[in-house]
Tab-separated table of C-alpha atoms in Angstrom:
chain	number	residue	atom	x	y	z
N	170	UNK	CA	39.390	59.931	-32.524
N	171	UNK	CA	37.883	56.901	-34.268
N	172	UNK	CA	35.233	56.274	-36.438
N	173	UNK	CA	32.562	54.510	-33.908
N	174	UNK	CA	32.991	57.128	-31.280
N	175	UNK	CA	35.892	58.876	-28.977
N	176	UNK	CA	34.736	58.229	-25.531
N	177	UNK	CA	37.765	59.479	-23.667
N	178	UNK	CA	35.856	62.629	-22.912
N	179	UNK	CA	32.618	61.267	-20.824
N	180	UNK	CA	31.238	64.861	-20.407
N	181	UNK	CA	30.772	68.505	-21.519
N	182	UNK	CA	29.452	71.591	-21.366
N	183	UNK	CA	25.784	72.398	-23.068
N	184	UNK	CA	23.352	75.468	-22.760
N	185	UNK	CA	20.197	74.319	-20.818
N	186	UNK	CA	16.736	75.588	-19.245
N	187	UNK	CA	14.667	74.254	-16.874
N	188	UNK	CA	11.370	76.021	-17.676
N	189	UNK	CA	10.416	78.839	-20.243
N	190	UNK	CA	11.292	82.331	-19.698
N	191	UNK	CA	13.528	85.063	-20.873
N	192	UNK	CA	17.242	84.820	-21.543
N	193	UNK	CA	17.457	84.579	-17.227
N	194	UNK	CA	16.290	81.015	-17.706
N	195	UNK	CA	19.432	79.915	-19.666
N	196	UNK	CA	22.331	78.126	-17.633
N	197	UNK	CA	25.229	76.185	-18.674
N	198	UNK	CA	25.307	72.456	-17.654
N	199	UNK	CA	27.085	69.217	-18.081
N	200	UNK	CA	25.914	66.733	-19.875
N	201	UNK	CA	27.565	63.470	-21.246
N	202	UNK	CA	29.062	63.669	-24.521
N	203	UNK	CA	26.762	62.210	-28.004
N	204	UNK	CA	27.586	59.106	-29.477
N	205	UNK	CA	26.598	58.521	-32.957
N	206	UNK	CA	24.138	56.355	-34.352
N	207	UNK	CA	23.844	54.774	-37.906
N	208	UNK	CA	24.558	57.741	-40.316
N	209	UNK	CA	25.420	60.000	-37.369
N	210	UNK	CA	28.347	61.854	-36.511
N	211	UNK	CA	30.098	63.730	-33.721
N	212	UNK	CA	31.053	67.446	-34.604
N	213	UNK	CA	33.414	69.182	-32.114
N	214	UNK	CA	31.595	72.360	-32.357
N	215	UNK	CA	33.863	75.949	-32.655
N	216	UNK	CA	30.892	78.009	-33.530
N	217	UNK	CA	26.962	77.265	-33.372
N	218	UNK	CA	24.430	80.041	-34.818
N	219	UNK	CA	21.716	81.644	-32.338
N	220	UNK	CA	18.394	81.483	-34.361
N	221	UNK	CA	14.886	83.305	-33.978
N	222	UNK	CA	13.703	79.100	-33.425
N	223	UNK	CA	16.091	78.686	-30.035
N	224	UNK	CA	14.148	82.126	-28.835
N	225	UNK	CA	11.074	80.773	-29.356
N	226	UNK	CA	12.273	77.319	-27.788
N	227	UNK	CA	13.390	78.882	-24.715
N	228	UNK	CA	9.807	80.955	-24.341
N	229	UNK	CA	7.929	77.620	-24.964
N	230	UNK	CA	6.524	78.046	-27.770
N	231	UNK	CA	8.655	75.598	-29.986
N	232	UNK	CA	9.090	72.656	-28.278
N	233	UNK	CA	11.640	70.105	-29.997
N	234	UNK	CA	9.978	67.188	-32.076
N	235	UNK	CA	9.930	63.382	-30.718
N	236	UNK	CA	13.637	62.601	-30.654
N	237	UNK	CA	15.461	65.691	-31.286
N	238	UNK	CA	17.618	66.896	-28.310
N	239	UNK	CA	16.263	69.364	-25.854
N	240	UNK	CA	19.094	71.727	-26.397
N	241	UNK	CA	18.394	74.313	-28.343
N	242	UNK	CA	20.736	75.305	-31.762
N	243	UNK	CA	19.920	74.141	-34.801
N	244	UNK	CA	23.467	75.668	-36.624
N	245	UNK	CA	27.223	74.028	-35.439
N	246	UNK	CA	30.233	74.420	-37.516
N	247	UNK	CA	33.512	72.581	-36.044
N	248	UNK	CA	35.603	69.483	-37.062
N	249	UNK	CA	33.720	65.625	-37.225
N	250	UNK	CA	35.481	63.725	-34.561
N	251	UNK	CA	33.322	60.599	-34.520
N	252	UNK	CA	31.009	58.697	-36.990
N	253	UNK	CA	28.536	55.639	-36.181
N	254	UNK	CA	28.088	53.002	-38.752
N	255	UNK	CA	26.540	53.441	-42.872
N	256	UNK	CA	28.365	56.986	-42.627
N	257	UNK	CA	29.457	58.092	-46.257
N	258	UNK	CA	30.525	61.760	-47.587
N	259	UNK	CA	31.928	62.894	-43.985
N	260	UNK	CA	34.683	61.496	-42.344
N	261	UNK	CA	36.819	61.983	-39.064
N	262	UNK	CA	38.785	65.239	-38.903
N	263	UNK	CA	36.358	67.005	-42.052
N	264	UNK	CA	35.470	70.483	-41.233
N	265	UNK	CA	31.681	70.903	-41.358
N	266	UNK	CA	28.764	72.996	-41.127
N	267	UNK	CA	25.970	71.118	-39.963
N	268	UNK	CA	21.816	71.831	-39.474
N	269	UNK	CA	21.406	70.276	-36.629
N	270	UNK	CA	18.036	68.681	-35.049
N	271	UNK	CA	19.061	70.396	-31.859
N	272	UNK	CA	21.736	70.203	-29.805
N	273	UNK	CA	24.073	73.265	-30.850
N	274	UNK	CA	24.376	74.802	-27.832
N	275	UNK	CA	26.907	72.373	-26.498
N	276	UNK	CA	30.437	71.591	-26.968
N	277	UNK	CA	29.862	68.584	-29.093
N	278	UNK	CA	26.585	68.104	-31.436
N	279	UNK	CA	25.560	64.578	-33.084
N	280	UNK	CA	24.026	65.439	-36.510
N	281	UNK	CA	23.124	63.456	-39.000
N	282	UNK	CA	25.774	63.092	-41.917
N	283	UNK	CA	23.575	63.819	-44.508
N	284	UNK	CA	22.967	67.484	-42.980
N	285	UNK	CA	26.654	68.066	-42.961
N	286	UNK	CA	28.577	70.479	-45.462
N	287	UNK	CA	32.235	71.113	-46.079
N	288	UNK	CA	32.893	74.605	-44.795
N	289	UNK	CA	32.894	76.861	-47.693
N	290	UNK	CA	36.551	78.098	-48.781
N	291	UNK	CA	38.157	80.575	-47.168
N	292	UNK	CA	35.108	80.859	-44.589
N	293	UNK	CA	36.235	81.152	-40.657
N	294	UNK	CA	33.968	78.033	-37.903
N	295	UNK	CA	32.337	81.709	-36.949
N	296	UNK	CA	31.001	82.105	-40.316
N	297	UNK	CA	30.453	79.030	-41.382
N	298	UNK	CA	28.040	78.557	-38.031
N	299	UNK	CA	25.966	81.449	-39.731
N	300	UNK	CA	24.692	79.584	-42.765
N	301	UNK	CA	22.955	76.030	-42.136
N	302	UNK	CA	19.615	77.497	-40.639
N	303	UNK	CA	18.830	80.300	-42.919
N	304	UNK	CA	20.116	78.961	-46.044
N	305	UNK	CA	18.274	75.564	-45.597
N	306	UNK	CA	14.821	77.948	-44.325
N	307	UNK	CA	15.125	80.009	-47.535
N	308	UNK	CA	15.963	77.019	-50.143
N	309	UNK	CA	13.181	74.922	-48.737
N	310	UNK	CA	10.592	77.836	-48.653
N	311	UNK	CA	11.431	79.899	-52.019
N	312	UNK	CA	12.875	77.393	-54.223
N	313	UNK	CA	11.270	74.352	-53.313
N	314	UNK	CA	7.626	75.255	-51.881
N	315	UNK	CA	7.404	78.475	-53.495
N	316	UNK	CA	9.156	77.773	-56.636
N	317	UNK	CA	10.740	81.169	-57.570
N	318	UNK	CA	11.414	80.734	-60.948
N	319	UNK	CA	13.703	82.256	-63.485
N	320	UNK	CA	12.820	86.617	-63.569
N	321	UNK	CA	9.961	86.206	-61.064
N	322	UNK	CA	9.327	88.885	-58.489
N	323	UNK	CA	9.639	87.976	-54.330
N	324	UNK	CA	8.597	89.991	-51.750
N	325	UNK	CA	10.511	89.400	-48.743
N	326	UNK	CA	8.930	90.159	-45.231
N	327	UNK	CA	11.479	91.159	-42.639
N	328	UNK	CA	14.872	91.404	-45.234
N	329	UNK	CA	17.283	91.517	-42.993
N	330	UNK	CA	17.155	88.689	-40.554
N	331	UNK	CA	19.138	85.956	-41.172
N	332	UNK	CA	16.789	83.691	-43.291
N	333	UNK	CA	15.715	86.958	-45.523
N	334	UNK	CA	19.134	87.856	-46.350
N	335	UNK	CA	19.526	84.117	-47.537
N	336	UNK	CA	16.302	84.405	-49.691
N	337	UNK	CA	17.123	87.849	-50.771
N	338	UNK	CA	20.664	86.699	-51.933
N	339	UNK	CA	19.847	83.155	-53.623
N	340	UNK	CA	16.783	84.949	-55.518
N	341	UNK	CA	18.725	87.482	-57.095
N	342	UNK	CA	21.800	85.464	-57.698
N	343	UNK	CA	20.061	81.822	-58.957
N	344	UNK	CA	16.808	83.264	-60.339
N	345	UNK	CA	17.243	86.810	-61.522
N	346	UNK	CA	14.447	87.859	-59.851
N	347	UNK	CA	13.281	91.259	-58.808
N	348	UNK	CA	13.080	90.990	-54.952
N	349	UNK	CA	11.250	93.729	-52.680
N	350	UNK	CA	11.802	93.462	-48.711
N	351	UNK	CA	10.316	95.152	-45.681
N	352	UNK	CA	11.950	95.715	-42.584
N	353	UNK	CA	11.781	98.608	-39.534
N	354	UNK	CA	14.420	101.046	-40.074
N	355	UNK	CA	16.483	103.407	-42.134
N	356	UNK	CA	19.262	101.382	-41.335
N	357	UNK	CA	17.886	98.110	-41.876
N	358	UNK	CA	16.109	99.103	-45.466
N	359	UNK	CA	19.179	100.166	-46.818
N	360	UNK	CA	20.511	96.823	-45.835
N	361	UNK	CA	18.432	94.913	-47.421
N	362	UNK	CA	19.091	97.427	-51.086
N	363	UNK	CA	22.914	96.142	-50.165
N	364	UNK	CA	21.886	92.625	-50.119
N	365	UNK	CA	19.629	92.859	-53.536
N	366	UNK	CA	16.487	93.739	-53.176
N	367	UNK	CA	15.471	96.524	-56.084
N	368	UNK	CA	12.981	98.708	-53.348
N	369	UNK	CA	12.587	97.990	-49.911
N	370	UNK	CA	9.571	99.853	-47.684
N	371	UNK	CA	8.727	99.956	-44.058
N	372	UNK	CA	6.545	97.220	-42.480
N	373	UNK	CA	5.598	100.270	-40.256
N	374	UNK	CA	3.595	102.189	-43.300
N	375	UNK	CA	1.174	100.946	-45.878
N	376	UNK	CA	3.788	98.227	-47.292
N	377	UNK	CA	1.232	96.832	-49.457
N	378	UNK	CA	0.335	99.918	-51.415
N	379	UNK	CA	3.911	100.850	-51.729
N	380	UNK	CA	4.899	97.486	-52.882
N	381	UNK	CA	1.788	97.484	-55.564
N	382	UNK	CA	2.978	101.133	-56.481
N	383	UNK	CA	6.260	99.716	-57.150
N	384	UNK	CA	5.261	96.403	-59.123
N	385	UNK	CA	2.818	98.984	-61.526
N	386	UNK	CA	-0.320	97.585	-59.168
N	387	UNK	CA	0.423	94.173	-60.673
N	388	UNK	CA	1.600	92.718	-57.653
N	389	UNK	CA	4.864	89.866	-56.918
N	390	UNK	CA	4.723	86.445	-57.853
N	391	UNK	CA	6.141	84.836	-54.265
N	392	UNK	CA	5.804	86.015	-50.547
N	393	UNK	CA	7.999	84.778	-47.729
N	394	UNK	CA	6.307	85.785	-44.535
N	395	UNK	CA	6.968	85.162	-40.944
N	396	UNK	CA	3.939	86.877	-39.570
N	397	UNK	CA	0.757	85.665	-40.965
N	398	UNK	CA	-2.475	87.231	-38.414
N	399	UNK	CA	-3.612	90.517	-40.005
N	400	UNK	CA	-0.955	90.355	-42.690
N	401	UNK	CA	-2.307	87.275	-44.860
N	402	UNK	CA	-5.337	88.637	-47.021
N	403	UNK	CA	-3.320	91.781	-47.639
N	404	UNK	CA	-0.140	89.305	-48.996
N	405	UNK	CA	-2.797	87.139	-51.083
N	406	UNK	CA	-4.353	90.624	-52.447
N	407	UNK	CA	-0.639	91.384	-53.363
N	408	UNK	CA	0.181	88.231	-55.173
N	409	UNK	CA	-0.063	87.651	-59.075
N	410	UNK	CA	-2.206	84.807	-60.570
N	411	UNK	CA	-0.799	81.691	-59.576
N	412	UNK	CA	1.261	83.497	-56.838
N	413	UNK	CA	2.848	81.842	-53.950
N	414	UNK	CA	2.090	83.174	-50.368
N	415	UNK	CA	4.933	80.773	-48.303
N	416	UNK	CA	4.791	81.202	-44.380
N	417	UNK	CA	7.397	80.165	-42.423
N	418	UNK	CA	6.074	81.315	-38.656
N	419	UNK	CA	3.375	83.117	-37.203
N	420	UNK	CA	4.194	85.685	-35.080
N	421	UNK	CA	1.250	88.537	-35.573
N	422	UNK	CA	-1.132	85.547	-34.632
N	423	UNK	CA	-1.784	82.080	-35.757
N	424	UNK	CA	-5.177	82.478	-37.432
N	425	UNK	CA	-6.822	84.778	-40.138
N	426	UNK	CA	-9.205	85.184	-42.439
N	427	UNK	CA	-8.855	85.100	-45.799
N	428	UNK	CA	-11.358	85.251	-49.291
N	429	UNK	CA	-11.139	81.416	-50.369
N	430	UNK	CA	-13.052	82.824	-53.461
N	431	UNK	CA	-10.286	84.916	-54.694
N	432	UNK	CA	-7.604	81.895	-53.917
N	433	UNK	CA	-9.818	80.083	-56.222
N	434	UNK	CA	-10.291	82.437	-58.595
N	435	UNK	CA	-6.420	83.596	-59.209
N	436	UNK	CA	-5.465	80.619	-58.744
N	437	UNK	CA	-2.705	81.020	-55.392
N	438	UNK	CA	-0.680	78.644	-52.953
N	439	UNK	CA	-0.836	79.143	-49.377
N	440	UNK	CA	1.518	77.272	-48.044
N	441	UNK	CA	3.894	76.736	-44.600
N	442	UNK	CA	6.419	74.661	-43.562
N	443	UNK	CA	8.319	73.657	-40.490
N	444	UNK	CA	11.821	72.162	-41.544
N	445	UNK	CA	12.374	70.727	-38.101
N	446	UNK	CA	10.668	67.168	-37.845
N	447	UNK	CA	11.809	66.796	-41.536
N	448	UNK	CA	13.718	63.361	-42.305
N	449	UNK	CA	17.326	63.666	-42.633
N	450	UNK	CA	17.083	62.646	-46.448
N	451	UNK	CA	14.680	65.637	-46.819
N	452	UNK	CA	17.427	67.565	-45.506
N	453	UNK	CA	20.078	65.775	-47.200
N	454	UNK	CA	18.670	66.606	-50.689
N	455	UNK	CA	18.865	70.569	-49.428
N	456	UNK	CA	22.281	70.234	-48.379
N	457	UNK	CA	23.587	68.827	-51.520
N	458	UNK	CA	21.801	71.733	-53.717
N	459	UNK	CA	22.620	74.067	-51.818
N	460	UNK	CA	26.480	72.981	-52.174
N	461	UNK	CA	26.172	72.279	-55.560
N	462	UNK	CA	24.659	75.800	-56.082
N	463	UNK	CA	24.874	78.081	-53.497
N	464	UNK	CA	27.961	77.093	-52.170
N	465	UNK	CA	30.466	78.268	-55.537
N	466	UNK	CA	28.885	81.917	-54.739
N	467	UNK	CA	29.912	82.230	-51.227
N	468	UNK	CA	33.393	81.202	-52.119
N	469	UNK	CA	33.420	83.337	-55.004
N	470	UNK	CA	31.897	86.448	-52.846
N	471	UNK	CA	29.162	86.615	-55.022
N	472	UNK	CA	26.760	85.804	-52.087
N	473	UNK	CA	27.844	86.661	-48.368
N	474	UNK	CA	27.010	86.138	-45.186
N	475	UNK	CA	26.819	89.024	-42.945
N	476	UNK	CA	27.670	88.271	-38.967
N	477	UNK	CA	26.035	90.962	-36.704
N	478	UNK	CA	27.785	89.743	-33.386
N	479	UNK	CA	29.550	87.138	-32.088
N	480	UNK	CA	29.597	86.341	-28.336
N	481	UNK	CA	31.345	83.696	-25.722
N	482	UNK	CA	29.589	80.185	-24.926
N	483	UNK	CA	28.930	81.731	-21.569
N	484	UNK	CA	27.168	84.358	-22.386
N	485	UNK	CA	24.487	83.493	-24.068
N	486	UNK	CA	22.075	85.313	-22.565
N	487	UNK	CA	23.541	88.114	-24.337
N	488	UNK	CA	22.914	86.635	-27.555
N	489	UNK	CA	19.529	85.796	-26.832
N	490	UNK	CA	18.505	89.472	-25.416
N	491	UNK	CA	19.950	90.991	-29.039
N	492	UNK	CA	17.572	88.699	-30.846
N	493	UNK	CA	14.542	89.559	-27.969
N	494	UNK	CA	15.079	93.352	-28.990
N	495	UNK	CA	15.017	92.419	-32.962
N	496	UNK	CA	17.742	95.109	-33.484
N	497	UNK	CA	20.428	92.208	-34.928
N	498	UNK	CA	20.902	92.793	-38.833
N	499	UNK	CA	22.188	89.216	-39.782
N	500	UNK	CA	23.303	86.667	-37.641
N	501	UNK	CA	23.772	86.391	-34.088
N	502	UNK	CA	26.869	83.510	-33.492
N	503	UNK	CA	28.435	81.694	-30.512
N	504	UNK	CA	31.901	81.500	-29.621
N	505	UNK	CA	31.529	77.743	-28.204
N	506	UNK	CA	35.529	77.045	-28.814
N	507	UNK	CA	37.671	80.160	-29.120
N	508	UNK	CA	40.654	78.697	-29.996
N	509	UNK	CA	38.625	77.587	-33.288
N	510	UNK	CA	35.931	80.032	-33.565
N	511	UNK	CA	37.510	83.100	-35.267
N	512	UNK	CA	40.227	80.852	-37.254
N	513	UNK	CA	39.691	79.598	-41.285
N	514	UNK	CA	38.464	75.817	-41.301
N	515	UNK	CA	41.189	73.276	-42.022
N	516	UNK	CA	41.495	71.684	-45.406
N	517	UNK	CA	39.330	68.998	-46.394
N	518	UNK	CA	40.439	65.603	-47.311
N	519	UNK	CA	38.841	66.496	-50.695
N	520	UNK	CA	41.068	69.870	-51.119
N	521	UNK	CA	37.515	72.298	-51.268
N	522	UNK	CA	39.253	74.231	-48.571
């Protein structure tokens, strides 16, 4: 391994599609191997996270931004094994957890080094792999855009995916607020009372009356929402003055109409983002806050990640079916090198592990 690039493996093995489709479409490939560029590295990958993002990718409805690979995976955690020039924080042989631009599904990923983080303490490639996407989604969307502050109130839509678990967690933990959650089961609402949130209700009933009951009719100060359409006016109804409505997809439909009059009035944010097509030093600033912050209360337990199933490289398919029939309650995770995968990250230069 050296610092400008290990070329003594020409080739490897990456997840690919031709055209959109369902999980049938995915096929594994060769590919030559990354070489970094300025503030680039190479990450070996032992684990890389299957996200609701890659589903949409594969059904063509995502499509990478100019420059980002065309393999989908946007979460890798494995051991740096190359590093272009103006690299600094991440060297050769660190064990990392990386958000990727894309890429993941493949034996090695180039990532910028600013979206690099040591893997937490005591935390297996597998788990590790779990956290870049969702905790990056959640900090961008409720701390920074919706700016949950200290004993506010968040409603979480769908609490038990990945990126709601994150939100539900770093709400409760960094900002002692009172967090409510939907989701579609028995199962899955309990879940989300296990993670932290004070009252979850069924997106299947009148969730905005029962939330409302539960707030005293006053309603929550921040809204994380993946499904916009029909569901907007009754979110912005449900908001406080100076409430935050934060979208992070659209999947109940991509317009709707709202009362501009009462956005005026009360004074709300509507407000999306799509952390993609983001500059690494956008990303960069995330990563460091979230290991400055977030990071302590995985180690300490405090905060956990919860890993619904882990399968092989080669059957991805799999992986993407679970997340086609929503029934995952966490993360979905790839086994991309078993002899790594399941086994706790080696020490850091550093000693954090």
């Amino acid at each position: 391994m050296t610092r400008h690039g290990d070329m003594r493996y020409s080739a490897m093995r990456v997840i690919e599609f031709a055209a959109a489709g369902g999980p049938e479409v995915l096929r594994i490939a060769e590919h030559p191997r990354p070489v970094p560029g300025h503030g680039e590295v190479v990450i070996k990958v032992a684990a890389a996270g299957v996200n609701r993002p890659d589903i949409q990718q594969r059904r063509g409805l995502y499509p990478p931004p100019p420059g980002a690979s065309p393999i989908p995976g946007l979460d890798v955690a494995g051991i740096v094994v190359a590093a272009g020039p103006d690299v600094s924080g991440v060297s050769v042989g660190d064990a990392v957890c990386a958000l990727a631009n894309g890429g993941g599904y493949a034996e090695f990923c180039c990532v910028p080094a600013l979206q690099c983080m040591p893997v937490p303490r005591g935390f297996t490639f597998v788990q590790a792999a779990s956290l870049p996407e969702v905790y990056f989604t959640a900090w961008n969307n409720v701390i920074w855009l919706g700016r949950l502050a200290e004993g506010e109130s968040l409603l979480v839509q769908g609490g038990t995916s990945g990126v709601g678990m994150a939100a539900i967690q770093i709400a409760r933990k960094l900002r002692n607020a009172t967090v409510y959650a939907t989701a579609g089961t028995e199962e899955k609402l309990a879940v989300c009372r296990e993670t932290g949130a004070q009252a979850a209700v069924s997106y299947k009933g009148p969730w905005d009356d029962e939330i409302r009951a539960l707030t005293g009719g006053e309603g929550v100060d921040v809204i994380l929402d993946a499904q916009a359409g029909p569901y907007t006016q009754r979110q912005l109804d449900l908001l406080k003055p100076d409430g935050r409505l934060i979208f992070i997809a659209s999947h109940l439909g991509e317009t709707a109409e709202v009362n501009v009059r009462s956005v005026v009035r009360r004074r709300l944010t509507l407000a999306g983002s799509t952390l993609r097509p983001r500059p690494a030093a956008y990303k960069g600033r995330i990563a460091a806050e979230l290991v400055e912050q977030v990071w302590p209360l995985l180690e300490s337990g405090a905060i956990a990640t919860r890993i619904h199933a882990v399968f092989p490289f080669e059957d991805v398919r799999s992986a993407h079916r679970l997340l086609d029939e929503n029934e995952q309650i966490g993360k979905v995770v790839l086994s991309v090198d078993p002899s790594l995968a399941q086994t706790v990250a080696r020490s850091l230069p550093d000693g954090r592990n």
